[in-house]
mmCIF file of C-alpha atoms and ligand atoms in Angstrom:
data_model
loop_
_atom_site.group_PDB
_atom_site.id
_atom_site.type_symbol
_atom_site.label_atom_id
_atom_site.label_comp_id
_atom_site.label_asym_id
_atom_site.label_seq_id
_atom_site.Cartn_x
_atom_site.Cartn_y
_atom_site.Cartn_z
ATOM 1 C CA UNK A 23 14.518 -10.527 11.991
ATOM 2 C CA UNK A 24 14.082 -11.496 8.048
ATOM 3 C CA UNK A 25 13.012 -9.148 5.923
ATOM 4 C CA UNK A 26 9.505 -9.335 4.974
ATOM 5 C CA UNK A 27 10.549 -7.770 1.325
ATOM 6 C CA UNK A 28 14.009 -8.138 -0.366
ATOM 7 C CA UNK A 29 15.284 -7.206 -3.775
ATOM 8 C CA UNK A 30 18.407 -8.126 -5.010
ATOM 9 C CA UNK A 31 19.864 -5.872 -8.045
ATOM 10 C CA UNK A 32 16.343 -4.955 -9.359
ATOM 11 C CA UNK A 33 16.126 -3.698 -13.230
ATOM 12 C CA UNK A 34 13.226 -2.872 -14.901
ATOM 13 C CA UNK A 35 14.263 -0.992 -18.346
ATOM 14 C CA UNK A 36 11.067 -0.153 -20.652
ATOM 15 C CA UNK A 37 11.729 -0.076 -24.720
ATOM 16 C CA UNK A 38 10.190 3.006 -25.825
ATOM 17 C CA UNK A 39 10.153 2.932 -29.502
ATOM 18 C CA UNK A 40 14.255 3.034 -30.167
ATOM 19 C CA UNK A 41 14.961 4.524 -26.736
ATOM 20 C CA UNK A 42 15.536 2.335 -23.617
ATOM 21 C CA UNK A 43 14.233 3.859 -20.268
ATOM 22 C CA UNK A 44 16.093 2.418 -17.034
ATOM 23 C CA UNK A 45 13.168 2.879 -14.543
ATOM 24 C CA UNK A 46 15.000 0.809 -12.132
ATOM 25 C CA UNK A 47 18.221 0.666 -11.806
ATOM 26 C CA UNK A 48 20.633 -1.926 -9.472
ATOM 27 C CA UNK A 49 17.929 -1.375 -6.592
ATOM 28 C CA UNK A 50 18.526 -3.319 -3.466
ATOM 29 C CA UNK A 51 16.592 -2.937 -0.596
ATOM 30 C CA UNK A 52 15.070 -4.881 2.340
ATOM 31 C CA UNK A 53 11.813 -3.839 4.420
ATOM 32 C CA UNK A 54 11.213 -5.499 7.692
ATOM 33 C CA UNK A 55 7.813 -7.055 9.187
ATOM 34 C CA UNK A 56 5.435 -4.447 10.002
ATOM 35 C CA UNK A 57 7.471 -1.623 8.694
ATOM 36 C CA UNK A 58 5.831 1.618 7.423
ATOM 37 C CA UNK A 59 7.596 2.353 4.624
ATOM 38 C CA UNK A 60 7.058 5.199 2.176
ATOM 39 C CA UNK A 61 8.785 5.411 -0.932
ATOM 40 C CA UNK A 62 9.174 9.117 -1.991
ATOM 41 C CA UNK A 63 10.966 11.150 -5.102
ATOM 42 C CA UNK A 64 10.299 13.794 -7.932
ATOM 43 C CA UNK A 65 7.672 12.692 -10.442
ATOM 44 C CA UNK A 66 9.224 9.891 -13.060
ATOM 45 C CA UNK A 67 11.863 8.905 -11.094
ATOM 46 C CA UNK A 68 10.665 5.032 -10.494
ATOM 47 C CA UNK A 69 8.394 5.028 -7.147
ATOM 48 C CA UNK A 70 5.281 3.143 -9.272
ATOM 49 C CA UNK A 71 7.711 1.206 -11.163
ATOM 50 C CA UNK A 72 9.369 0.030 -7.853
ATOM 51 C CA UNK A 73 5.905 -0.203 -6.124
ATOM 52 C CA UNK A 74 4.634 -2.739 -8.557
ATOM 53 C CA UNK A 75 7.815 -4.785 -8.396
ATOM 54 C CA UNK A 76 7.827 -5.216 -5.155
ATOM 55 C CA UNK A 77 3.736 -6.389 -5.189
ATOM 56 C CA UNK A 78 4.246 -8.743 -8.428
ATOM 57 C CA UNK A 79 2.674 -6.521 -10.405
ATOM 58 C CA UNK A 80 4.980 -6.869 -12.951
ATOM 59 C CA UNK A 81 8.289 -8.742 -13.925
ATOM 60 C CA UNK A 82 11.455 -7.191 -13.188
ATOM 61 C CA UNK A 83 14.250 -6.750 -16.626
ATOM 62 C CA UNK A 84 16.679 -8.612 -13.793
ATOM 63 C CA UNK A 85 17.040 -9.422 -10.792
ATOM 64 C CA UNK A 86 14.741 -10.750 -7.732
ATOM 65 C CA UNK A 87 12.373 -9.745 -5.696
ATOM 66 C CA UNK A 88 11.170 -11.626 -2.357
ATOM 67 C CA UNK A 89 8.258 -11.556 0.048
ATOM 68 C CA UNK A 90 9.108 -13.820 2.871
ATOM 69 C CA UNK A 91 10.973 -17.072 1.673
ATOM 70 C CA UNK A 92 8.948 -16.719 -1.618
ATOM 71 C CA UNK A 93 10.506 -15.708 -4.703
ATOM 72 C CA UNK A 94 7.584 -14.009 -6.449
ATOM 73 C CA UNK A 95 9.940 -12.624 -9.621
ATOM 74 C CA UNK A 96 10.084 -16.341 -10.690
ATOM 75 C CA UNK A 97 6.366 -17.180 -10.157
ATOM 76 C CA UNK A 98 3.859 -17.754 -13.331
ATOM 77 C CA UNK A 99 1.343 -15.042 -13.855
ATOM 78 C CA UNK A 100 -1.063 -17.947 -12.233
ATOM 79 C CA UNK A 101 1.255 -18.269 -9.090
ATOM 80 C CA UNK A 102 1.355 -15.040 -8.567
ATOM 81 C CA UNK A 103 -2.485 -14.059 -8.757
ATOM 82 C CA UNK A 104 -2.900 -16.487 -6.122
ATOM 83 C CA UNK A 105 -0.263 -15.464 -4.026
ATOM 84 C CA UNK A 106 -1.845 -11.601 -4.457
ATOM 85 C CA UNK A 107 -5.043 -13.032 -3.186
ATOM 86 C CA UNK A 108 -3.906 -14.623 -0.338
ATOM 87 C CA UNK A 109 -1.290 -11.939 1.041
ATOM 88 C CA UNK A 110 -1.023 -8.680 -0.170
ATOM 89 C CA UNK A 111 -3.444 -5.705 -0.266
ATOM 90 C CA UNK A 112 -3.624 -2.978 -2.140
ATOM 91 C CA UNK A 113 -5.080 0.675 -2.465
ATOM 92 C CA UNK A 114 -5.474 3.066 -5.552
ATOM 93 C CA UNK A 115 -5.114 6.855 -5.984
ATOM 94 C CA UNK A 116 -8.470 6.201 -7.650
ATOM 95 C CA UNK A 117 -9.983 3.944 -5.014
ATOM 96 C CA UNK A 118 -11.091 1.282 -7.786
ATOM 97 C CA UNK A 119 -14.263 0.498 -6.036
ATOM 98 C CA UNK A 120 -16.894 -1.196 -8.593
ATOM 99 C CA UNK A 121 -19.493 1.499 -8.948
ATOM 100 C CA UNK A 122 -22.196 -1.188 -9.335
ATOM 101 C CA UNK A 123 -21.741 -2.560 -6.099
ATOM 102 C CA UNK A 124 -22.099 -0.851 -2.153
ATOM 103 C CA UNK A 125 -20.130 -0.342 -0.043
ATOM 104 C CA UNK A 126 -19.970 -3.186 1.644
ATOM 105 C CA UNK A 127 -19.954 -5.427 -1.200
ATOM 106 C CA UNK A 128 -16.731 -4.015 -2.347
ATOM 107 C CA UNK A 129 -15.035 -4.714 1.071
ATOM 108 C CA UNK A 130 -15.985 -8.056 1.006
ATOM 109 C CA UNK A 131 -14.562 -9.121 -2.401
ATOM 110 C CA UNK A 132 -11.470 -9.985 -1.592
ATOM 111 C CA UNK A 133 -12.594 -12.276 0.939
ATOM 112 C CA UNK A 134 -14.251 -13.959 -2.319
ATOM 113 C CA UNK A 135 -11.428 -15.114 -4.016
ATOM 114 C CA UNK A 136 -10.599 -16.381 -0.518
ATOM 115 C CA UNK A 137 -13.714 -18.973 -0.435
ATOM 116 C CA UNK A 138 -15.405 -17.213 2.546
ATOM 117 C CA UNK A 139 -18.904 -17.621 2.465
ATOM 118 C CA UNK A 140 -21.150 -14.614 1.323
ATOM 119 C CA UNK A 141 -23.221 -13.962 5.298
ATOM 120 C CA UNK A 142 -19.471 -14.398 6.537
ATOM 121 C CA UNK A 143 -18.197 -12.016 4.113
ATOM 122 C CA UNK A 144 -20.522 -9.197 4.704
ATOM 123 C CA UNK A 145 -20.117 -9.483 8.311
ATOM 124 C CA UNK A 146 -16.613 -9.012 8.187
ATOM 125 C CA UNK A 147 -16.603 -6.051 5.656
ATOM 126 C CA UNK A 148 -19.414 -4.697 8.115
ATOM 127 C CA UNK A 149 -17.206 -4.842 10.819
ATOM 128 C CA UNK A 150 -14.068 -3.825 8.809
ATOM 129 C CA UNK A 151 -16.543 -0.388 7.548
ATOM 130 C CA UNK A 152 -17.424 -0.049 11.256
ATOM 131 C CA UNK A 153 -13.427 0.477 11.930
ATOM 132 C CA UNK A 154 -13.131 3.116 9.310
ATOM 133 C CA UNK A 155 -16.106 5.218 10.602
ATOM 134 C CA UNK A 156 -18.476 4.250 8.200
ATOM 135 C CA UNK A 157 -21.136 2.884 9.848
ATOM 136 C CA UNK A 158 -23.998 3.621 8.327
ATOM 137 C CA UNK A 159 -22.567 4.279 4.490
ATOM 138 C CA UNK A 160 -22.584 -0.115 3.842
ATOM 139 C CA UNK A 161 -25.283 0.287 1.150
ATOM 140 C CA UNK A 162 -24.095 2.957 -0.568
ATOM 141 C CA UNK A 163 -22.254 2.738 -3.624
ATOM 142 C CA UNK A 164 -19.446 4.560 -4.623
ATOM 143 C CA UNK A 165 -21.025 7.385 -6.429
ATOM 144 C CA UNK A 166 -23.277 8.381 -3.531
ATOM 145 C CA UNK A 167 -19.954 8.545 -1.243
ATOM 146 C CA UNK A 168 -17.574 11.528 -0.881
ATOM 147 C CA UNK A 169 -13.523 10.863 -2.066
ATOM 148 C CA UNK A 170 -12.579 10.900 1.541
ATOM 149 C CA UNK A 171 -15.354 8.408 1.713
ATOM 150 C CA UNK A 172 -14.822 6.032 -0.986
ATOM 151 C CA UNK A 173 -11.214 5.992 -0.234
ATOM 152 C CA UNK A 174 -11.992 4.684 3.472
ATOM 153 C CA UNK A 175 -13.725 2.010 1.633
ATOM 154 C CA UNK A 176 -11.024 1.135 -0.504
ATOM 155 C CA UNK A 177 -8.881 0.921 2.385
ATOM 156 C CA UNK A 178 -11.527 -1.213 4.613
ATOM 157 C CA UNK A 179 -11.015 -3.922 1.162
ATOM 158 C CA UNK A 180 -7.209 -3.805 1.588
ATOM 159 C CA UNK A 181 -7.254 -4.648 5.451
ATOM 160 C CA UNK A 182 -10.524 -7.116 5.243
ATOM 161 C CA UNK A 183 -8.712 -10.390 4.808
ATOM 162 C CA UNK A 184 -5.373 -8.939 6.957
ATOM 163 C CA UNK A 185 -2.692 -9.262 4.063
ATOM 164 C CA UNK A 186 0.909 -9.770 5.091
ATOM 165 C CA UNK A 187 1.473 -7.126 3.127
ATOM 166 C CA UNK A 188 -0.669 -3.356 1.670
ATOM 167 C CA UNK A 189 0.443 -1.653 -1.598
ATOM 168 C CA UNK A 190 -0.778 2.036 -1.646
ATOM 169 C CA UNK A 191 0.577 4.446 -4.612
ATOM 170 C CA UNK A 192 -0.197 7.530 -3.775
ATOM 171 C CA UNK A 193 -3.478 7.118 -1.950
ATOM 172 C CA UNK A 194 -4.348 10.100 -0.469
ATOM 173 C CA UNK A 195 -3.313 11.875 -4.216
ATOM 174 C CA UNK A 196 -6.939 12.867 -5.011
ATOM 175 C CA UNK A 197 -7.827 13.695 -1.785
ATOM 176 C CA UNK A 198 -7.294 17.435 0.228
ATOM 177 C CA UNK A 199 -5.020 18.003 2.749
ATOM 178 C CA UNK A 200 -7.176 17.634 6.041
ATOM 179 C CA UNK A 201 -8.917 14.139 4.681
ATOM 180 C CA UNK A 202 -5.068 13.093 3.568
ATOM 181 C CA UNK A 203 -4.250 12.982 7.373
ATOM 182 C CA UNK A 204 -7.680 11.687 8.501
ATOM 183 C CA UNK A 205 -7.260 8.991 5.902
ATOM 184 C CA UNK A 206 -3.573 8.234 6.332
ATOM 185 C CA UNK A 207 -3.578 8.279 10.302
ATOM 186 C CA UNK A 208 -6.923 5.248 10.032
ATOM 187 C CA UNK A 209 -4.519 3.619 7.252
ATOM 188 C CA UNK A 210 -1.012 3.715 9.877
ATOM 189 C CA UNK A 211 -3.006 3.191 12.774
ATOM 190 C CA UNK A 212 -5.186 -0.253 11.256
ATOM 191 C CA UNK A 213 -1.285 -1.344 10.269
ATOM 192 C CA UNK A 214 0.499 -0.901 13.068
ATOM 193 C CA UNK A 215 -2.923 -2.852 15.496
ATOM 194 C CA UNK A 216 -2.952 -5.808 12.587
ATOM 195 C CA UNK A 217 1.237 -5.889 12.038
ATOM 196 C CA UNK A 218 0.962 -5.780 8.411
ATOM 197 C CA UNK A 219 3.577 -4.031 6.123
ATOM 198 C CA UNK A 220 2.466 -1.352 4.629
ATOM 199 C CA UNK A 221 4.545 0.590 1.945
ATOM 200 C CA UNK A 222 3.342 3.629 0.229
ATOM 201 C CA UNK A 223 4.627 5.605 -2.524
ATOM 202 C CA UNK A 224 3.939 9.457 -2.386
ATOM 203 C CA UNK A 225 5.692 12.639 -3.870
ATOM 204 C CA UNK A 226 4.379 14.542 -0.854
ATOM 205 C CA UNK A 227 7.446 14.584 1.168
ATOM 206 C CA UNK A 228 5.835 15.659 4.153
ATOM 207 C CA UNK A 229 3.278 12.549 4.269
ATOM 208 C CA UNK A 230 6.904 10.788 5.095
ATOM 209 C CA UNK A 231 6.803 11.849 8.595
ATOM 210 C CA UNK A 232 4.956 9.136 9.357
ATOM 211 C CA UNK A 233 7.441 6.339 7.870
ATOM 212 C CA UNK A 234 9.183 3.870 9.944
ATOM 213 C CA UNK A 235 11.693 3.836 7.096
ATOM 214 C CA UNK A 236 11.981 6.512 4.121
ATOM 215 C CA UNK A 237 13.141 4.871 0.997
ATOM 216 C CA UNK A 238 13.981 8.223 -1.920
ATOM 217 C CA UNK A 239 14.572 7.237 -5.174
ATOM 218 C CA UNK A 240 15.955 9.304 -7.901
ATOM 219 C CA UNK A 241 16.426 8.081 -11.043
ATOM 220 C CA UNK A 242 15.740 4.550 -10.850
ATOM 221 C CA UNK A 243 18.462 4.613 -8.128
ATOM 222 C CA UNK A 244 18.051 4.239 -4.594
ATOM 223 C CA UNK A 245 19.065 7.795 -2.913
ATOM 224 C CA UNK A 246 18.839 6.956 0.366
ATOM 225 C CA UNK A 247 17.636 4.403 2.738
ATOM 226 C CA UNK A 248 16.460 5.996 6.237
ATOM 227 C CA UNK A 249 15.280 4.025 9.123
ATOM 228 C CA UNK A 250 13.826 6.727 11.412
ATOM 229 C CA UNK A 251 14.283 7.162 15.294
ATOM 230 C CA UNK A 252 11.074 6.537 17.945
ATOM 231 C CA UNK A 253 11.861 10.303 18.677
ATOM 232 C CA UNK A 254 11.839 11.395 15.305
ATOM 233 C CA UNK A 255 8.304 9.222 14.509
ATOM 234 C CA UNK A 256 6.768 10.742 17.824
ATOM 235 C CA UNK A 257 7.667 14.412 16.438
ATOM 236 C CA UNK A 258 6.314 13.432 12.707
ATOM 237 C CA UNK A 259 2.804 12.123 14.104
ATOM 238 C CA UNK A 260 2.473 14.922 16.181
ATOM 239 C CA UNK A 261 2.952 17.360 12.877
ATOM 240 C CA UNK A 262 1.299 15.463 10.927
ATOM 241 C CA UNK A 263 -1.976 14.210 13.160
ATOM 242 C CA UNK A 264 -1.478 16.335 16.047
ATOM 243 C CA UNK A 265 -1.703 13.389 18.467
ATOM 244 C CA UNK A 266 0.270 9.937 18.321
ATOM 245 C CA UNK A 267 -1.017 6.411 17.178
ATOM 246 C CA UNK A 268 -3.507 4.697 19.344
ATOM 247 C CA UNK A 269 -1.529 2.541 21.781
ATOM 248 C CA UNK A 270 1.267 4.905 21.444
ATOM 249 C CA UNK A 271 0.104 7.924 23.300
HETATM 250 P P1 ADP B 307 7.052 7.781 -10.621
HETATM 251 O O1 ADP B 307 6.025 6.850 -10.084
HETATM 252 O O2 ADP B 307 8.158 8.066 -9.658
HETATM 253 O O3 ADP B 307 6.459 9.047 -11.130
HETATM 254 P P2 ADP B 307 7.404 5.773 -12.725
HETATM 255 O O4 ADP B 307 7.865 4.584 -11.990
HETATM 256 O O5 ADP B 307 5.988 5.822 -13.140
HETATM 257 O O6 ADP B 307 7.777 7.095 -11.857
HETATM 258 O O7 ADP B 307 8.296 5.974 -14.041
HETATM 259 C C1 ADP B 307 9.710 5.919 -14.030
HETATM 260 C C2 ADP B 307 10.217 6.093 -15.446
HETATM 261 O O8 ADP B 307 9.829 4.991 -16.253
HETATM 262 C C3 ADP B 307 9.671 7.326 -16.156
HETATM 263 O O9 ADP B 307 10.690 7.817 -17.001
HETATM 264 C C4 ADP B 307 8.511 6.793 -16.952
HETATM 265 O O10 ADP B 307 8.286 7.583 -18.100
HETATM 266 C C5 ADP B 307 9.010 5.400 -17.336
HETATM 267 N N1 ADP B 307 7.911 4.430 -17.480
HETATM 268 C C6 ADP B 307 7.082 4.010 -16.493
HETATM 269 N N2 ADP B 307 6.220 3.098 -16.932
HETATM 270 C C7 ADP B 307 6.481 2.921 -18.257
HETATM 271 C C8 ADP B 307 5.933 2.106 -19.296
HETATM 272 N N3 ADP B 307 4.922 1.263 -19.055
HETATM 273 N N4 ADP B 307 6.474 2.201 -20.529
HETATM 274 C C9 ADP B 307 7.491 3.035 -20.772
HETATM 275 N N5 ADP B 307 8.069 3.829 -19.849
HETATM 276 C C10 ADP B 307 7.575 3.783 -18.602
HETATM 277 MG MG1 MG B 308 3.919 7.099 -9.877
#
């Protein structure tokens, strides 16, 4: 199968001041459709830097990055906005929800920018709530919901519009440990039902277990590259979740 992510001799080297910072260095990896991968290492070793490459976010020093047959390092800032909009989702260690709007409201932005009409819209974030177990919470805005809570919402607007692809950097980074593996198991199991990509940068080694493939960088260099065995995922969602993915059990 192609790869639904490539990059070919990444670089991303910030100026600081006089100094030169190699974030990224010579990183060349691919990431296959409907992979979970999770991109882990220590604290300032690249992981956002790499994250936001690989989403367009911003433009590498050298090198290319792909998502499908599109190569998005050569798009205009204009391209790529569209091209955000239309395939990739993303979630926030801080959920970014817009505080003046509910709950359901938020999930349905992205369908916005997609030209679905508003009773359309709302139905689908509706249903999309409904699927993270928030039935009930639609009208409420962001300040009347717990983290665990808003968080589901954030990750009800990644999935709305199914994206080819979700961006998460550390999303479960604000939250404790029993709502990270509530929140993580809706986030693989939605994923893995839908066949979207989803890559997710954490420093919480553990949170790996659930990976399809484990990318470590260190440094601004890739470390290692691991594509792990059924037996080894079955073993990780059990420690992890206690119980396997739905479908899987
Ligand atoms: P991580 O997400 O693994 O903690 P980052 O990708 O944020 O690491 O950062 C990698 C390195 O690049 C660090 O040394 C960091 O200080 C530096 N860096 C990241 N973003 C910028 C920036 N906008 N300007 C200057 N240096 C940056
Ligand atoms: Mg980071």
């Amino acid at each position: 199968m192609a790869p639904i992510i490539q990059t070919i001799h990444l670089k991303k080297i910030y100026r600081v001041g006089q100094e030169r910072v190699a974030a990224l260095n010579d990183v060349s990896i691919a990431i296959e459709p409907g992979e979970v991968c999770c991109i882990v290492g220590q604290s300032g070793s690249g992981k956002s830097t790499l994250l936001n490459q690989l989403a367009g976010l911003e433009k590498p020093t050298s090198g290319q990055v792909f998502i499908g047959k599109r190569e998005i390092s050569a798009m205009s800032e204009g391209e790529l906005a569209v091209f955000r909009q239309k395939y990739l989702g993303f979630i926030f260690q801080s959920y970014n929800l817009l505080p003046s709007m509910t709950a359901a409201e938020n999930v349905a932005l992205p369908l916005m920018f997609k030209g679905v009409p508003r009773k359309e819209r709302l139905k689908q974030a509706h249903e999309q709530l409904k699927l993270m177990g928030l039935t009930g919470r639609e009208n409420h805005r962001p300040t009347e919901m717990s983290g665990g809570q808003q968080q589901r919402v954030g990750i009800a607007r990644a999935f709305v519009g199914s994206p080819k692809v979700i961006f998460a950097d550390e999303p479960t980074g604000n939250l404790d440990s029993a709502t990270t593996r509530q929140v993580l198991y809706q986030m693989l199991s939605m994923s893995k039902q839908k066949g979207i990509t989803y890559i997710m940068v954490t420093h919480e080694q553990d949170l790996a277990l659930c990976a399809d493939r484990v990318i470590t960088v260190l440094d601004g260099k890739v470390q290692s590259d691991v594509v792990r065995s059924e037996q080894q995922k079955r073993e990780g969602y059990q420690k992890l979740f206690g119980r396997q993915l739905p479908g899987e059990e």
